[in-house]
C-alpha cells in the first residue's frame, strides 16, 4: 500500500519547526519519496540524511529499547536484572557504532535498515580513532547507559514502575495517534500503566532537561484522556532523567491543558500555512528559510543532519 503525504503533528515535529524551518522542510517534505529507486537525487539525499543519527541519540535509543525489552520479559514471566539490561543496551550501542564506522556502503543502499552516525558521515573530530577522541567520546555514552540502568533498578522514585503488574501496562514504546483539530497527532509514551484509579506515564530521558519536556508530558495527558478515556486529573506524568537521577513529577490542571492545546493549535496552524503536498512536488525551499549563518541560532547547524544540503559542512 502506497503512503500518502499528509500534515501530521507531534511535539518533536513542532520543535523542529520552531528551531529551523529549512531543517523542517528537509525532514518532512524534501525527503518524502526519497526511498524510491527513481526519486530525484535531492530527495534521495534528504532521505538518507534524515536517517542519520548521533551517538547521544543512539545511546538513548539503545537504553530505551533495553528497558522496553525488560518490560516485555517481565510480561512473559521472565525476571531480568540490571546486568541483563545493561548488556542488552551496550551491545546495541557498540554494534551500531561499528556498523556506522565499517559499513557505510550498506547504509547508502538501505539507510532505513542500517545505522550511520552523523559523526562518521561528516568526519567529526569526536570519532577520530587516530587519537583518544573516539574512545573518550564513546566512553561518555557507555557510562550514560550504565548510570541510567543503575537508576532504573535502584532509584526509590521508580519503585512503582518496577513493581507494576503486567496486566496494568497500557503502553511501552508504542507509537500511537490521537486527533486534535482534525490533525493526526503522534505520541510514543515510553511507559504507561494503571495504579488503582490513576494512570502513570513515564518518559525516560538520557540527556539534560529542556523546556519542551513538560510540553510533551502535557500532550501525553491529553493523549491518555482521548486514547484510554482517563480523566486528566487522574494522570501522573514523570520525566525521569535517568543518568542524573532527576525525576520531575507533574499533574496538569484544566488550565494547564487548555494552554497546552492552545500552543499545539497555534503550532499546527503555522505548519498548515506552509504545508504542501510532497507527493505532487518538492515545493519551494525559500518558503522555509534557513537560520542566518551569522546568527547565534546557527549553532544548531553544527549537529544538524542536513547541513550538507545547506552547504554548511
CSV table of C-alpha atoms in Angstrom, one decimal:
chain,number,residue,atom,x,y,z
A,1,UNK,CA,0.0,0.0,0.0
A,2,UNK,CA,1.4,3.4,-1.0
A,3,UNK,CA,1.9,6.0,1.6
A,4,UNK,CA,0.1,9.4,1.2
A,5,UNK,CA,1.8,12.6,2.2
A,6,UNK,CA,-0.2,14.4,4.9
A,7,UNK,CA,0.2,17.0,7.6
A,8,UNK,CA,0.6,15.4,11.0
A,9,UNK,CA,1.9,16.8,14.3
A,10,UNK,CA,4.0,15.8,17.2
A,11,UNK,CA,5.9,17.7,19.9
A,12,UNK,CA,9.2,16.8,18.2
A,13,UNK,CA,8.0,17.9,14.8
A,14,UNK,CA,6.8,21.2,16.4
A,15,UNK,CA,10.2,21.6,17.9
A,16,UNK,CA,12.0,21.2,14.6
A,17,UNK,CA,9.6,23.7,13.0
A,18,UNK,CA,10.3,26.2,15.7
A,19,UNK,CA,14.1,25.7,15.6
A,20,UNK,CA,14.8,25.7,11.8
A,21,UNK,CA,12.3,25.9,9.0
A,22,UNK,CA,14.8,24.6,6.5
A,23,UNK,CA,15.6,21.5,8.5
A,24,UNK,CA,11.8,21.0,8.9
A,25,UNK,CA,11.4,21.2,5.1
A,26,UNK,CA,14.2,18.7,4.5
A,27,UNK,CA,12.9,16.3,7.1
A,28,UNK,CA,9.2,16.3,6.3
A,29,UNK,CA,9.0,17.4,2.6
A,30,UNK,CA,12.2,17.1,0.6
A,31,UNK,CA,12.9,13.6,2.0
A,32,UNK,CA,9.5,12.3,1.1
A,33,UNK,CA,9.6,9.6,-1.5
A,34,UNK,CA,13.4,9.6,-1.2
A,35,UNK,CA,13.2,5.8,-0.6
A,36,UNK,CA,12.1,5.2,-4.2
A,37,UNK,CA,14.6,4.0,-6.7
A,38,UNK,CA,13.5,6.6,-9.2
A,39,UNK,CA,13.4,9.6,-6.8
A,40,UNK,CA,15.3,12.8,-7.8
A,41,UNK,CA,18.8,12.9,-6.3
A,42,UNK,CA,17.9,15.7,-3.9
A,43,UNK,CA,15.1,13.6,-2.4
A,44,UNK,CA,17.3,10.6,-2.1
A,45,UNK,CA,20.0,12.6,-0.3
A,46,UNK,CA,17.5,14.2,2.0
A,47,UNK,CA,16.0,10.8,2.9
A,48,UNK,CA,19.5,9.4,3.6
A,49,UNK,CA,20.4,12.3,5.8
A,50,UNK,CA,17.1,12.1,7.7
A,51,UNK,CA,18.1,8.5,8.6
A,52,UNK,CA,21.3,9.6,10.2
A,53,UNK,CA,21.5,9.6,14.0
A,54,UNK,CA,24.0,10.9,16.5
A,55,UNK,CA,25.8,8.9,19.3
A,56,UNK,CA,23.8,10.7,22.1
A,57,UNK,CA,20.6,9.8,20.4
A,58,UNK,CA,21.7,6.3,19.6
A,59,UNK,CA,22.7,5.7,23.2
A,60,UNK,CA,19.3,6.9,24.3
A,61,UNK,CA,17.6,4.6,21.8
A,62,UNK,CA,19.6,1.7,23.0
A,63,UNK,CA,18.7,2.2,26.6
A,64,UNK,CA,15.0,2.8,25.7
A,65,UNK,CA,14.9,-0.5,23.7
A,66,UNK,CA,16.6,-2.4,26.5
A,67,UNK,CA,14.1,-1.1,29.1
A,68,UNK,CA,11.2,-2.0,26.7
A,69,UNK,CA,12.7,-5.5,26.4
A,70,UNK,CA,12.8,-5.7,30.3
A,71,UNK,CA,9.1,-4.9,30.5
A,72,UNK,CA,8.4,-7.5,27.7
A,73,UNK,CA,10.4,-10.1,29.5
A,74,UNK,CA,8.6,-9.4,32.8
A,75,UNK,CA,5.2,-9.7,31.0
A,76,UNK,CA,6.4,-13.1,29.7
A,77,UNK,CA,7.2,-14.2,33.3
A,78,UNK,CA,10.9,-13.8,33.0
A,79,UNK,CA,12.6,-11.5,35.6
A,80,UNK,CA,15.7,-9.8,34.2
A,81,UNK,CA,18.3,-7.9,36.3
A,82,UNK,CA,20.3,-4.8,35.8
A,83,UNK,CA,23.2,-6.7,34.3
A,84,UNK,CA,20.9,-8.1,31.6
A,85,UNK,CA,19.5,-4.6,30.6
A,86,UNK,CA,23.0,-3.1,30.6
A,87,UNK,CA,24.4,-5.8,28.5
A,88,UNK,CA,21.5,-5.5,26.1
A,89,UNK,CA,21.9,-1.8,25.7
A,90,UNK,CA,25.7,-1.8,25.4
A,91,UNK,CA,25.7,-4.5,22.8
A,92,UNK,CA,23.3,-2.5,20.7
A,93,UNK,CA,25.4,0.7,21.2
A,94,UNK,CA,28.6,-1.0,20.2
A,95,UNK,CA,27.1,-2.9,17.3
A,96,UNK,CA,25.6,0.3,15.9
A,97,UNK,CA,28.8,2.2,16.3
A,98,UNK,CA,30.8,-0.5,14.5
A,99,UNK,CA,28.2,-0.7,11.7
A,100,UNK,CA,28.3,3.0,11.3
A,101,UNK,CA,32.1,3.1,11.1
A,102,UNK,CA,32.6,0.0,8.9
A,103,UNK,CA,29.5,-0.5,6.8
A,104,UNK,CA,28.8,2.9,5.2
A,105,UNK,CA,28.0,1.2,1.9
A,106,UNK,CA,25.2,-0.9,3.4
A,107,UNK,CA,23.7,2.3,4.8
A,108,UNK,CA,24.0,4.0,1.5
A,109,UNK,CA,21.9,1.2,-0.1
A,110,UNK,CA,19.4,0.8,2.8
A,111,UNK,CA,19.5,3.8,5.1
A,112,UNK,CA,16.4,2.9,7.0
A,113,UNK,CA,17.8,-0.6,7.9
A,114,UNK,CA,21.3,0.3,9.0
A,115,UNK,CA,22.9,2.6,11.5
A,116,UNK,CA,25.0,5.6,10.4
A,117,UNK,CA,26.2,8.2,12.8
A,118,UNK,CA,26.3,11.8,11.6
A,119,UNK,CA,29.7,12.0,13.4
A,120,UNK,CA,31.1,9.4,11.0
A,121,UNK,CA,29.3,10.7,7.9
A,122,UNK,CA,30.7,14.2,8.4
A,123,UNK,CA,34.1,13.1,9.7
A,124,UNK,CA,33.7,14.9,13.0
A,125,UNK,CA,36.8,15.0,15.3
A,126,UNK,CA,34.8,13.3,18.1
A,127,UNK,CA,35.1,9.9,16.3
A,128,UNK,CA,38.7,10.3,15.2
A,129,UNK,CA,40.3,7.0,16.2
A,130,UNK,CA,43.9,8.2,15.4
A,131,UNK,CA,43.9,9.7,18.9
A,132,UNK,CA,41.9,9.4,22.1
A,133,UNK,CA,38.9,11.3,20.8
A,134,UNK,CA,36.7,8.4,19.8
A,135,UNK,CA,37.5,6.5,23.0
A,136,UNK,CA,36.6,9.4,25.2
A,137,UNK,CA,33.5,10.2,23.3
A,138,UNK,CA,32.3,6.6,23.3
A,139,UNK,CA,33.0,6.1,27.0
A,140,UNK,CA,30.8,9.1,27.8
A,141,UNK,CA,27.8,7.3,26.4
A,142,UNK,CA,28.7,3.9,27.8
A,143,UNK,CA,28.7,5.5,31.2
A,144,UNK,CA,25.4,7.2,30.5
A,145,UNK,CA,23.8,3.8,29.8
A,146,UNK,CA,25.4,2.3,32.9
A,147,UNK,CA,24.2,5.2,35.1
A,148,UNK,CA,20.7,5.1,33.5
A,149,UNK,CA,20.4,1.4,34.1
A,150,UNK,CA,21.5,1.7,37.7
A,151,UNK,CA,19.0,4.4,38.3
A,152,UNK,CA,16.2,2.4,36.8
A,153,UNK,CA,16.8,-0.6,39.1
A,154,UNK,CA,17.8,1.3,42.3
A,155,UNK,CA,16.0,4.7,42.4
A,156,UNK,CA,13.3,4.8,45.0
A,157,UNK,CA,11.3,7.1,42.7
A,158,UNK,CA,11.0,4.3,40.2
A,159,UNK,CA,9.9,1.6,42.7
A,160,UNK,CA,6.3,1.7,41.4
A,161,UNK,CA,7.5,1.2,37.9
A,162,UNK,CA,9.5,-1.9,38.8
A,163,UNK,CA,6.6,-3.2,40.8
A,164,UNK,CA,3.9,-2.6,38.3
A,165,UNK,CA,2.0,-5.7,37.2
A,166,UNK,CA,2.0,-6.6,33.5
A,167,UNK,CA,-1.8,-6.7,33.4
A,168,UNK,CA,-1.8,-3.0,34.3
A,169,UNK,CA,0.5,-2.0,31.5
A,170,UNK,CA,-1.0,0.4,29.0
A,171,UNK,CA,1.9,1.3,26.7
A,172,UNK,CA,5.6,0.6,26.3
A,173,UNK,CA,7.4,2.4,23.5
A,174,UNK,CA,4.3,2.1,21.3
A,175,UNK,CA,3.6,4.6,18.5
A,176,UNK,CA,0.0,5.8,18.9
A,177,UNK,CA,-2.1,8.6,17.4
A,178,UNK,CA,-5.0,10.8,18.5
A,179,UNK,CA,-6.7,13.6,16.6
A,180,UNK,CA,-6.7,17.3,17.5
A,181,UNK,CA,-8.2,20.0,15.3
A,182,UNK,CA,-8.7,17.5,12.6
A,183,UNK,CA,-4.9,16.7,12.6
A,184,UNK,CA,-3.3,13.4,13.4
A,185,UNK,CA,-1.1,13.7,16.4
A,186,UNK,CA,1.7,11.1,17.1
A,187,UNK,CA,2.9,10.1,20.5
A,188,UNK,CA,5.1,7.4,21.9
A,189,UNK,CA,4.8,7.1,25.7
A,190,UNK,CA,7.9,5.3,27.0
A,191,UNK,CA,5.9,3.5,29.7
A,192,UNK,CA,2.3,3.9,31.0
A,193,UNK,CA,0.4,1.8,33.4
A,194,UNK,CA,-2.7,1.9,35.7
A,195,UNK,CA,-2.3,2.0,39.5
A,196,UNK,CA,-5.7,2.0,41.1
A,197,UNK,CA,-7.7,4.9,39.7
A,198,UNK,CA,-4.6,6.6,38.5
A,199,UNK,CA,-2.6,6.3,35.3
A,200,UNK,CA,1.2,6.9,35.4
A,201,UNK,CA,3.1,7.9,32.3
A,202,UNK,CA,6.9,7.9,32.3
A,203,UNK,CA,9.3,9.5,29.8
A,204,UNK,CA,12.8,8.1,30.0
A,205,UNK,CA,15.4,10.8,29.4
A,206,UNK,CA,19.2,10.3,28.9
A,207,UNK,CA,20.0,14.0,28.3
A,208,UNK,CA,19.5,17.3,30.1
A,209,UNK,CA,16.1,18.8,30.8
A,210,UNK,CA,14.5,21.0,28.1
A,211,UNK,CA,11.5,23.3,28.2
A,212,UNK,CA,9.9,21.1,25.6
A,213,UNK,CA,9.9,18.1,28.0
A,214,UNK,CA,6.9,19.4,30.1
A,215,UNK,CA,5.1,20.3,26.9
A,216,UNK,CA,5.5,16.6,25.9
A,217,UNK,CA,4.2,15.4,29.3
A,218,UNK,CA,1.1,17.6,29.0
A,219,UNK,CA,0.5,16.2,25.5
A,220,UNK,CA,0.7,12.7,27.0
A,221,UNK,CA,-2.0,13.7,29.4
A,222,UNK,CA,-4.3,14.8,26.5
A,223,UNK,CA,-3.3,11.5,24.8
A,224,UNK,CA,-4.3,9.5,27.8
A,225,UNK,CA,-7.7,11.2,28.0
A,226,UNK,CA,-8.5,10.5,24.4
A,227,UNK,CA,-6.8,7.1,24.0
A,228,UNK,CA,-7.7,5.4,27.3
A,229,UNK,CA,-10.6,7.5,28.5
A,230,UNK,CA,-8.7,8.7,31.6
A,231,UNK,CA,-9.8,11.8,33.4
A,232,UNK,CA,-6.8,14.2,33.2
A,233,UNK,CA,-6.9,14.7,37.0
A,234,UNK,CA,-6.0,11.0,37.4
A,235,UNK,CA,-2.9,11.2,35.1
A,236,UNK,CA,0.5,11.4,36.8
A,237,UNK,CA,3.4,12.2,34.4
A,238,UNK,CA,7.1,11.8,35.2
A,239,UNK,CA,10.1,13.0,33.3
A,240,UNK,CA,12.8,10.5,34.5
A,241,UNK,CA,16.3,11.9,33.7
A,242,UNK,CA,18.0,8.5,34.4
A,243,UNK,CA,21.7,9.2,34.3
A,244,UNK,CA,21.5,12.3,36.5
A,245,UNK,CA,18.8,10.9,38.9
A,246,UNK,CA,16.4,13.8,38.4
A,247,UNK,CA,12.7,13.0,38.5
A,248,UNK,CA,10.1,15.6,37.6
A,249,UNK,CA,6.6,14.5,38.6
A,250,UNK,CA,3.7,16.6,37.1
A,251,UNK,CA,-0.1,16.7,37.2
A,252,UNK,CA,-1.9,19.1,34.9
A,253,UNK,CA,-4.8,21.3,35.7
A,254,UNK,CA,-7.6,22.1,33.2
A,255,UNK,CA,-5.9,25.5,32.7
A,256,UNK,CA,-2.6,23.8,32.0
A,257,UNK,CA,-4.2,21.5,29.4
A,258,UNK,CA,-6.1,24.4,27.8
A,259,UNK,CA,-2.8,26.3,27.4
A,260,UNK,CA,-1.1,23.2,26.0
A,261,UNK,CA,-3.9,22.7,23.5
A,262,UNK,CA,-3.7,26.4,22.5
A,263,UNK,CA,0.0,26.0,22.0
A,264,UNK,CA,-0.4,22.9,19.9
A,265,UNK,CA,-3.2,24.5,17.9
A,266,UNK,CA,-1.0,27.6,17.1
A,267,UNK,CA,1.8,25.3,16.0
A,268,UNK,CA,-0.5,23.3,13.8
A,269,UNK,CA,-1.8,26.5,12.2
A,270,UNK,CA,1.7,27.8,11.4
A,271,UNK,CA,2.6,24.4,9.9
A,272,UNK,CA,-0.6,24.3,7.9
A,273,UNK,CA,0.2,27.8,6.4
A,274,UNK,CA,3.3,26.4,4.6
A,275,UNK,CA,2.1,22.9,4.1
A,276,UNK,CA,2.0,21.4,0.5
A,277,UNK,CA,1.5,18.0,-1.0
A,278,UNK,CA,5.0,16.5,-1.2
A,279,UNK,CA,3.6,13.7,-3.4
A,280,UNK,CA,3.0,16.3,-6.1
A,281,UNK,CA,6.4,18.0,-6.0
A,282,UNK,CA,9.3,19.2,-3.9
A,283,UNK,CA,8.0,22.7,-3.2
A,284,UNK,CA,10.0,25.9,-2.8
A,285,UNK,CA,12.7,25.8,-0.2
A,286,UNK,CA,12.5,29.6,0.0
A,287,UNK,CA,9.2,29.2,1.9
A,288,UNK,CA,11.3,27.5,4.6
A,289,UNK,CA,14.1,30.0,5.5
A,290,UNK,CA,17.5,28.9,6.7
A,291,UNK,CA,18.8,30.1,10.0
A,292,UNK,CA,21.1,33.0,9.2
A,293,UNK,CA,24.7,31.8,9.2
A,294,UNK,CA,25.9,34.7,11.2
A,295,UNK,CA,23.3,34.4,13.9
A,296,UNK,CA,23.7,32.9,17.4
A,297,UNK,CA,21.0,30.3,16.4
A,298,UNK,CA,23.4,29.0,13.7
A,299,UNK,CA,24.9,26.8,16.4
A,300,UNK,CA,22.1,24.4,15.6
A,301,UNK,CA,23.8,23.8,12.2
A,302,UNK,CA,26.8,22.2,13.8
A,303,UNK,CA,25.0,19.0,14.6
A,304,UNK,CA,22.2,19.1,12.0
A,305,UNK,CA,21.9,16.0,9.8
A,306,UNK,CA,21.0,18.2,6.8
A,307,UNK,CA,24.0,20.6,6.8
A,308,UNK,CA,25.3,19.1,3.6
A,309,UNK,CA,22.2,20.3,1.8
A,310,UNK,CA,22.7,23.8,3.2
A,311,UNK,CA,26.4,23.9,2.3
A,312,UNK,CA,27.3,24.3,6.0
A,313,UNK,CA,29.6,21.3,6.3
